[in-house]
Every structure is written in structure tokens, then in C-alpha cells.
Coordinates of C-alpha atoms and ligand atoms in Angstrom, one line a residue:
X24 CA 133.8 202.7 89.7
X25 CA 136.5 204.9 91.2
X26 CA 139.2 204.5 93.7
X27 CA 140.3 207.8 95.2
X28 CA 142.2 209.1 98.2
X29 CA 140.1 212.1 99.1
X30 CA 136.3 212.6 99.3
X31 CA 136.6 215.8 97.1
X32 CA 137.8 213.5 94.3
X33 CA 134.3 211.9 94.4
X34 CA 132.6 215.2 93.5
X35 CA 131.0 215.1 90.1
X36 CA 130.9 212.3 87.5
X37 CA 127.4 211.4 88.6
X38 CA 125.2 208.8 87.0
X39 CA 122.0 209.5 85.0
X40 CA 118.8 207.5 85.6
X41 CA 116.0 207.3 83.1
X42 CA 112.7 208.2 84.7
X43 CA 110.9 205.2 83.2
X44 CA 107.4 205.9 84.3
X45 CA 107.1 209.5 82.9
X46 CA 109.3 208.7 79.9
X47 CA 106.8 206.0 78.9
X48 CA 103.8 208.2 79.5
X49 CA 105.2 211.1 77.4
X50 CA 107.1 209.3 74.7
X51 CA 110.2 211.3 75.6
X52 CA 113.3 210.2 77.4
X53 CA 113.4 212.0 80.8
X54 CA 116.7 211.6 82.5
X55 CA 117.7 212.6 86.0
X56 CA 121.3 213.3 86.7
X57 CA 121.8 212.1 90.2
X58 CA 123.6 214.9 92.0
X59 CA 122.5 213.3 95.3
X60 CA 125.5 210.9 94.6
X61 CA 128.0 213.7 95.4
X62 CA 129.7 213.0 98.8
X63 CA 127.9 215.9 100.5
X64 CA 124.6 214.7 99.0
X65 CA 123.9 217.6 96.7
X66 CA 124.7 219.4 93.5
X67 CA 126.3 222.2 95.6
X68 CA 129.4 220.1 96.3
X69 CA 130.4 221.0 92.8
X70 CA 130.2 224.8 93.4
X71 CA 131.9 224.4 96.8
X72 CA 134.9 222.7 95.3
X73 CA 135.2 225.1 92.4
X74 CA 134.9 228.2 94.6
X75 CA 137.6 226.9 97.0
X76 CA 139.9 225.7 94.2
X77 CA 139.7 229.1 92.4
X78 CA 140.2 231.1 95.6
X79 CA 143.3 229.0 96.4
X80 CA 144.6 229.5 93.0
X81 CA 144.1 233.3 93.2
X82 CA 145.7 233.4 96.7
X83 CA 142.5 234.7 98.3
X84 CA 142.4 231.6 100.5
X85 CA 145.3 230.2 102.5
X86 CA 145.5 227.1 104.7
X87 CA 144.2 227.8 108.2
X88 CA 141.6 230.4 107.1
X89 CA 137.9 230.1 107.8
X90 CA 135.3 230.1 105.0
X91 CA 132.1 232.0 105.8
X92 CA 129.0 231.5 103.8
X93 CA 125.3 232.2 104.0
X94 CA 123.4 229.2 102.8
X95 CA 120.1 227.4 102.7
X96 CA 122.1 224.3 103.8
X97 CA 123.4 222.4 100.8
X98 CA 126.2 224.8 100.0
X99 CA 127.1 224.8 103.6
X100 CA 127.4 221.0 103.7
X101 CA 129.5 221.1 100.5
X102 CA 131.8 223.8 101.8
X103 CA 132.2 222.1 105.1
X104 CA 133.2 218.9 103.4
X105 CA 135.7 220.6 101.0
X106 CA 137.0 222.9 103.7
X107 CA 138.2 220.0 105.8
X108 CA 140.1 218.4 103.0
X109 CA 141.9 221.7 102.3
X110 CA 142.8 222.4 105.9
X111 CA 140.3 225.2 106.3
X112 CA 137.6 225.9 108.9
X113 CA 134.0 226.6 108.0
X114 CA 131.3 228.9 109.4
X115 CA 127.8 228.6 107.9
X116 CA 125.0 231.1 108.4
X117 CA 121.7 229.5 107.8
X118 CA 118.0 230.7 108.2
X119 CA 116.4 228.7 110.9
X120 CA 113.4 227.7 108.8
X121 CA 115.5 225.4 106.7
X122 CA 115.3 221.7 107.3
X123 CA 117.0 220.3 110.4
X124 CA 118.3 217.5 108.2
X125 CA 120.7 220.0 106.6
X126 CA 121.6 221.8 109.8
X127 CA 122.6 218.4 111.4
X128 CA 124.8 217.5 108.4
X129 CA 126.7 220.8 108.6
X130 CA 127.5 220.2 112.3
X131 CA 128.4 216.6 111.6
X132 CA 131.1 217.8 109.2
X133 CA 132.5 219.8 112.1
X134 CA 131.6 223.2 110.7
X135 CA 130.4 226.0 113.0
X136 CA 126.7 226.8 112.4
X137 CA 125.0 230.1 113.1
X138 CA 121.2 230.2 112.5
X139 CA 119.3 233.5 111.9
X140 CA 115.7 234.3 111.6
X141 CA 114.3 234.2 108.0
X142 CA 113.8 237.8 106.9
X143 CA 113.5 239.6 103.6
X144 CA 116.7 240.4 101.7
X145 CA 116.5 244.2 102.5
X146 CA 116.7 243.4 106.2
X147 CA 120.3 243.7 107.4
X148 CA 119.8 240.5 109.4
X149 CA 119.2 238.4 106.3
X150 CA 121.6 235.4 106.3
X151 CA 123.4 236.9 103.2
X152 CA 124.3 240.2 104.9
X153 CA 125.1 238.4 108.2
X154 CA 127.6 236.2 106.5
X155 CA 129.2 239.2 104.7
X156 CA 129.5 241.2 107.9
X157 CA 131.1 238.2 109.7
X158 CA 133.5 237.6 106.9
X159 CA 134.5 241.3 106.9
X160 CA 135.1 241.2 110.6
X161 CA 138.4 239.2 110.4
X162 CA 141.3 239.0 108.0
X163 CA 141.5 235.2 108.2
X164 CA 137.8 234.9 107.2
X165 CA 136.9 234.4 103.5
X166 CA 133.4 234.9 102.2
X167 CA 132.5 232.3 99.5
X168 CA 129.5 234.5 98.2
X169 CA 127.9 231.8 96.1
X170 CA 125.4 234.2 94.6
X171 CA 128.0 236.6 93.0
X172 CA 131.1 234.4 92.9
X173 CA 131.0 233.0 89.3
X174 CA 133.3 230.1 90.2
X175 CA 129.9 228.6 91.1
X176 CA 128.6 228.6 87.6
X177 CA 132.0 227.7 86.3
X178 CA 131.8 224.3 88.1
X179 CA 128.8 223.5 85.8
X180 CA 130.3 225.0 82.7
X181 CA 133.5 223.0 83.1
X182 CA 132.1 219.8 84.5
X183 CA 128.3 219.2 84.8
X184 CA 127.5 220.3 81.2
X185 CA 130.3 218.3 79.6
X186 CA 129.4 215.2 81.6
X187 CA 125.7 215.5 80.4
X188 CA 126.9 216.1 76.9
X189 CA 129.0 212.9 77.0
X190 CA 126.3 210.8 78.7
X191 CA 123.7 211.8 76.1
X192 CA 126.2 211.6 73.1
X193 CA 125.3 215.3 72.5
X194 CA 121.7 214.4 71.9
X195 CA 120.0 216.6 74.5
X196 CA 117.0 218.5 73.3
X197 CA 115.8 220.1 76.5
X198 CA 117.6 220.9 79.7
X199 CA 115.5 221.7 82.8
X200 CA 116.7 223.2 86.0
X201 CA 115.5 225.1 89.1
X202 CA 117.6 228.1 90.2
X203 CA 118.8 229.2 93.6
X204 CA 121.9 231.1 92.9
X205 CA 121.6 230.3 89.2
X206 CA 125.0 228.6 89.1
X207 CA 123.5 225.3 87.8
X208 CA 121.4 226.9 85.1
X209 CA 123.9 229.6 84.3
X210 CA 126.9 227.3 83.7
X211 CA 125.1 224.5 82.0
X212 CA 123.1 226.7 79.7
X213 CA 126.2 228.5 78.6
X214 CA 127.9 225.2 77.8
X215 CA 124.9 223.7 76.0
X216 CA 124.2 226.8 73.9
X217 CA 127.8 226.8 72.7
X218 CA 127.6 223.1 71.7
X219 CA 124.1 223.2 70.3
X220 CA 122.2 226.5 70.1
X221 CA 118.9 224.6 69.5
X222 CA 119.0 223.0 72.9
X223 CA 116.1 224.4 74.9
X224 CA 116.8 225.6 78.4
X225 CA 113.8 225.5 80.8
X226 CA 113.7 227.1 84.2
X227 CA 111.5 225.6 86.9
X228 CA 110.3 228.2 89.4
X229 CA 108.4 227.6 92.6
X230 CA 105.7 229.9 94.1
X231 CA 107.4 232.6 96.3
X232 CA 110.2 233.1 93.8
X233 CA 110.4 236.1 91.4
X234 CA 112.5 234.7 88.6
X235 CA 109.4 233.6 86.5
X236 CA 107.9 237.1 86.8
X237 CA 111.4 238.7 86.1
X238 CA 111.7 236.8 82.8
X239 CA 108.1 237.6 81.9
X240 CA 107.9 241.3 82.9
X241 CA 111.4 242.4 83.9
X242 CA 110.2 242.8 87.5
X243 CA 110.9 240.5 90.5
X244 CA 107.4 239.8 91.8
X245 CA 106.2 236.7 93.5
X246 CA 103.0 235.2 94.8
X247 CA 102.4 232.7 97.5
X248 CA 105.3 230.7 99.1
X249 CA 106.9 227.3 98.7
X250 CA 108.2 224.5 100.9
X251 CA 111.1 224.0 98.5
X252 CA 114.4 225.0 100.0
X253 CA 117.5 226.6 98.4
X254 CA 115.7 227.7 95.2
X255 CA 113.9 230.7 94.0
X256 CA 115.3 234.3 94.3
X257 CA 114.0 237.9 94.3
X258 CA 117.0 239.7 92.8
X259 CA 119.4 239.4 89.9
X260 CA 122.7 237.9 90.8
X261 CA 125.9 237.3 88.8
X262 CA 125.5 233.5 88.4
X263 CA 121.9 233.7 87.2
X264 CA 122.9 236.5 84.8
X265 CA 124.8 233.9 82.8
X266 CA 121.7 231.8 82.2
X267 CA 120.3 231.6 78.6
X268 CA 116.7 230.7 79.2
X269 CA 114.2 229.7 76.5
X270 CA 111.2 228.9 78.6
X271 CA 110.2 229.1 82.3
X272 CA 107.4 227.5 84.2
X273 CA 106.0 228.3 87.6
X274 CA 104.5 225.3 89.4
X275 CA 102.7 225.0 92.7
X276 CA 103.8 222.9 95.7
X277 CA 100.6 220.8 95.4
X278 CA 102.0 219.3 92.1
X279 CA 105.2 218.3 93.9
X280 CA 103.3 216.3 96.5
X281 CA 101.5 214.3 93.7
X282 CA 104.6 213.8 91.5
X283 CA 106.9 212.9 94.3
X284 CA 104.5 210.1 95.4
X285 CA 104.1 209.0 91.8
X286 CA 107.8 208.7 91.2
X287 CA 108.4 207.0 94.5
X288 CA 105.8 204.3 93.7
X289 CA 106.7 203.9 90.0
X290 CA 110.5 204.5 89.9
X291 CA 111.5 203.6 93.5
X292 CA 113.0 207.0 93.9
X293 CA 112.6 209.5 96.8
X294 CA 112.9 213.0 95.3
X295 CA 113.9 216.1 97.3
X296 CA 111.5 219.0 96.8
X297 CA 113.6 220.9 94.3
X298 CA 114.1 217.7 92.4
X299 CA 110.3 217.1 92.4
X300 CA 110.0 220.6 90.9
X301 CA 112.5 219.7 88.2
X302 CA 110.6 216.6 87.4
X303 CA 107.3 218.5 87.2
X304 CA 108.8 221.0 84.8
X305 CA 110.4 218.2 82.8
X306 CA 107.0 216.6 82.5
X307 CA 105.5 219.9 81.3
X308 CA 108.3 220.3 78.7
X309 CA 107.8 216.8 77.5
X310 CA 104.1 217.3 77.0
X311 CA 104.5 220.5 75.2
X312 CA 107.6 219.6 73.0
X313 CA 107.4 215.8 72.8
X314 CA 107.2 213.0 71.9
X315 CA 110.7 211.9 70.9
X316 CA 112.7 214.5 72.9
X317 CA 115.6 213.8 75.2
X318 CA 115.2 215.8 78.4
X319 CA 117.7 216.1 81.2
X320 CA 117.2 217.4 84.7
X321 CA 118.6 216.8 88.1
X322 CA 118.0 215.0 91.4
X323 CA 119.6 218.0 93.1
X324 CA 120.0 216.5 96.6
X325 CA 119.1 213.5 98.8
X326 CA 115.4 212.9 99.2
X327 CA 115.8 212.5 102.9
X328 CA 116.6 216.2 103.2
X329 CA 112.9 216.8 102.4
X330 CA 111.7 214.3 105.0
X331 CA 110.4 216.9 107.5
X332 CA 108.5 218.9 104.8
X333 CA 107.6 217.2 101.5
X334 CA 107.1 213.8 103.1
X335 CA 105.6 215.0 106.4
X336 CA 101.8 214.9 106.2
X337 CA 101.4 217.0 109.3
X338 CA 103.5 219.8 107.8
X339 CA 101.7 219.6 104.4
X340 CA 98.3 220.0 106.1
X341 CA 99.7 222.9 108.2
X342 CA 100.7 224.6 104.9
X343 CA 97.2 224.1 103.6
X344 CA 98.2 221.5 101.1
X345 CA 96.0 218.5 100.3
X346 CA 97.2 215.0 101.0
X347 CA 95.1 213.6 98.1
X348 CA 97.4 212.5 95.3
X349 CA 96.2 213.7 91.9
X350 CA 95.9 210.8 89.5
X351 CA 98.8 211.0 86.9
X352 CA 96.4 211.0 83.9
X353 CA 94.6 214.0 85.4
X354 CA 97.8 215.9 86.1
X355 CA 99.1 215.1 82.6
X356 CA 95.8 216.3 81.1
X357 CA 96.1 219.6 83.0
X358 CA 99.8 220.1 82.0
X359 CA 98.9 219.4 78.3
X360 CA 96.4 222.3 78.4
X361 CA 98.5 224.3 80.9
X362 CA 100.5 226.2 78.3
X363 CA 99.6 229.5 79.9
X364 CA 101.8 228.7 82.9
X365 CA 104.8 228.6 80.5
X366 CA 106.7 231.7 79.4
X367 CA 108.7 231.4 76.2
X368 CA 111.6 233.8 75.4
X369 CA 110.6 234.1 71.8
X370 CA 107.2 235.5 72.7
X371 CA 108.8 238.1 75.0
Ligands
PMP406 N1 118.3 222.3 94.7 C1 118.7 222.4 96.0 C2 118.1 221.4 97.0 C3 119.6 223.4 96.4 O1 119.9 223.5 97.7 C4 120.0 224.4 95.5 C5 121.0 225.4 95.8 N2 120.8 226.2 97.0 C6 119.6 224.3 94.1 C7 118.7 223.2 93.8 C8 119.9 225.3 93.1 O2 121.2 225.4 92.7 P1 121.9 226.7 92.2 O3 122.3 227.5 93.4 O4 123.0 226.2 91.3 O5 120.9 227.5 91.4

């Protein structure tokens, strides 16, 4: 329990919850670090705070300036929250296919929101390039640039990793994470490998993302698409470059539908879509490495940010997904035999 005088002082120091259902079924301990507890409702609050603190320390940011950032939403919410408490303004550029739940939150924090059409990265109207151009248009604008600004991964190297290390008494066997900018997996993996080189780092990658193929073949290629938001990437960025990855698994959205419903029924927990992917990959890791392993992954954001997609039957049907929930025994059976979806660094 904390008593603080600013919301930014509530960022980090999140609790960990044992996923009892899947732990019991696998004989492993599968822990979720609840990043949804951050004041802005996601893990990106940590990156937002570190980027702003570091930019203040270097003099790049001064009171009264405006932070500009291209974001799938969670970084925008985090920056909007931190900006206010540092006396800064915030302008978020967001693709218009991201959930309205996140758009609303950015506006509620009083940030300016500009939405753009979702286009490939090579298009100059991509949200990333739009944010950069806007930031360059005025001297009192500052571009946070979460993809290349390594203060992002530093937040996890300095805080998230050490918190997990303390919470598990250093007994973590496998760390599982999705990647959007790679800040989370970059900073945490660097910390864990320094403490315990045997700690296995697993990346969870959705369809439509090229990281899995990049690790496997050196080329960014993807197939299909995913309803997950804020994760998956088609180019190498500085924060991801820091990641020390032992294994990667690509998992389809259909599995997220089944697992999110299972965890909701069994553990009373509504997972966001990237968190459901983390849980799916943690389950895969438990089945291939376990039993007896301690596995840590994240609830990256609030489950209600996925209300209009992962928990919206009409949307799921529109995407061609089945509403039938695969029985957990069947899913586990598939994952046990499903080694071919997993890439291991040693076999590279
Ligand atoms: N989950 C969600 C819901 C996110 O919004 C993000 C970041 N956009 C991530 C996971 C991934 O975090 P990172 O940028 O640290 O790779």
C-alpha cells in the first residue's frame, strides 16, 4: 500500500498474480505481472515516465513544451498522464483502426488526438512519420519516438526486471513477452540475462507481425493479420535490438479467443488481447519446458481496452474467427505436439 502525492509515483511496483488454472494443468507456476495496475492502465506508463524523465534530465524537454508521439494508444495514454504532471502538453497521433476505448482515454487526459488512416510503414502518412513531421514543425514540440528512444527499454531494465527478480526471489526460469517497440522484452531480457544467463526468454508474436520470421530467417515477413493492438512489428528498431531471445512462438488469434474465455471463467480475469497472447505463449513454454518451471509474463493492459474486439462476438465473426471455444484439454494436446510453431535460438 502506498501513499503518494502524484499519479506518476504510482507507476510500477505492480503485483503478480498466479494463474492458478493453467499452473495446475501444467505443473508450472505461471505468473502474470499486472501492468494493468499502472495509473494509465498499461505497461507503457513505465516507458512514458522514463522517456520524459530522461528528456528532462538531458534538457531536451522544458516545461511548457508539447510531447508528440505516434502510438497505438497505450503509450499515448501514458504520455498524456505523465505530461500533465510535468507541466507539458501532449499530441498523440494514432491510427484510426485502434480501439475507441484507447482514443477516449487519451482525450479524457486532455491530450490532443490526431487520427490517421492505417497504412504500411513505407507510406509517408503512417502514424510514425506523421508524428515525426509534426514534431519537426515547431521548436517547442518534442518527439518521444518510443521505437528508437532507448529510455523505453531502460524503464524495464531499471524497474520491471528488478521488481520481477525480487518478487520471484530470483527463481525465474522463463520470461515470456510480446513485443511492440521491444522495450519490454529488450529491457527485461537484458536484466535477466545479466542476473541468470540460463533464464529463457520467449517472444510471443501474433499473425501479421514479422518478428518471428525475422528471428527464424533474418527477413521480416508476415502472414495473415491479428486483432491484437500495439504489438508486432515489421522492422528492426533500437529497443527491440536489445532483446536477447531464446525462443519465439507465433500463435493465431483463434487461440486468444479460447484462452481469454478460459482464464475469465477459471481465474476471474479479463485479459486484453496482447495479454491473452502472452498467456498462450506461457502455456506453450510450460508444456514444452515443464513441469516445475517458474514462468513470468504480463497482463500488459486493462482487459476492457479489448472490449470492442476480443470480447465482441460480432467483430470476431466479421474477422472470420469461430465463436466456439476450444476445450482446454484439446488446446493443451495441440500445444504439446505443436513444437514446430516454436523457434529456438540454439537451432538457428
Ligand atoms: N501490449 C500492449 C497492449 C501494448 O500497447 C504494447 C505497446 N504498444 C505492448 C504490449 C508491447 O510493449 P513494448 O512496446 O514494450 O514492446
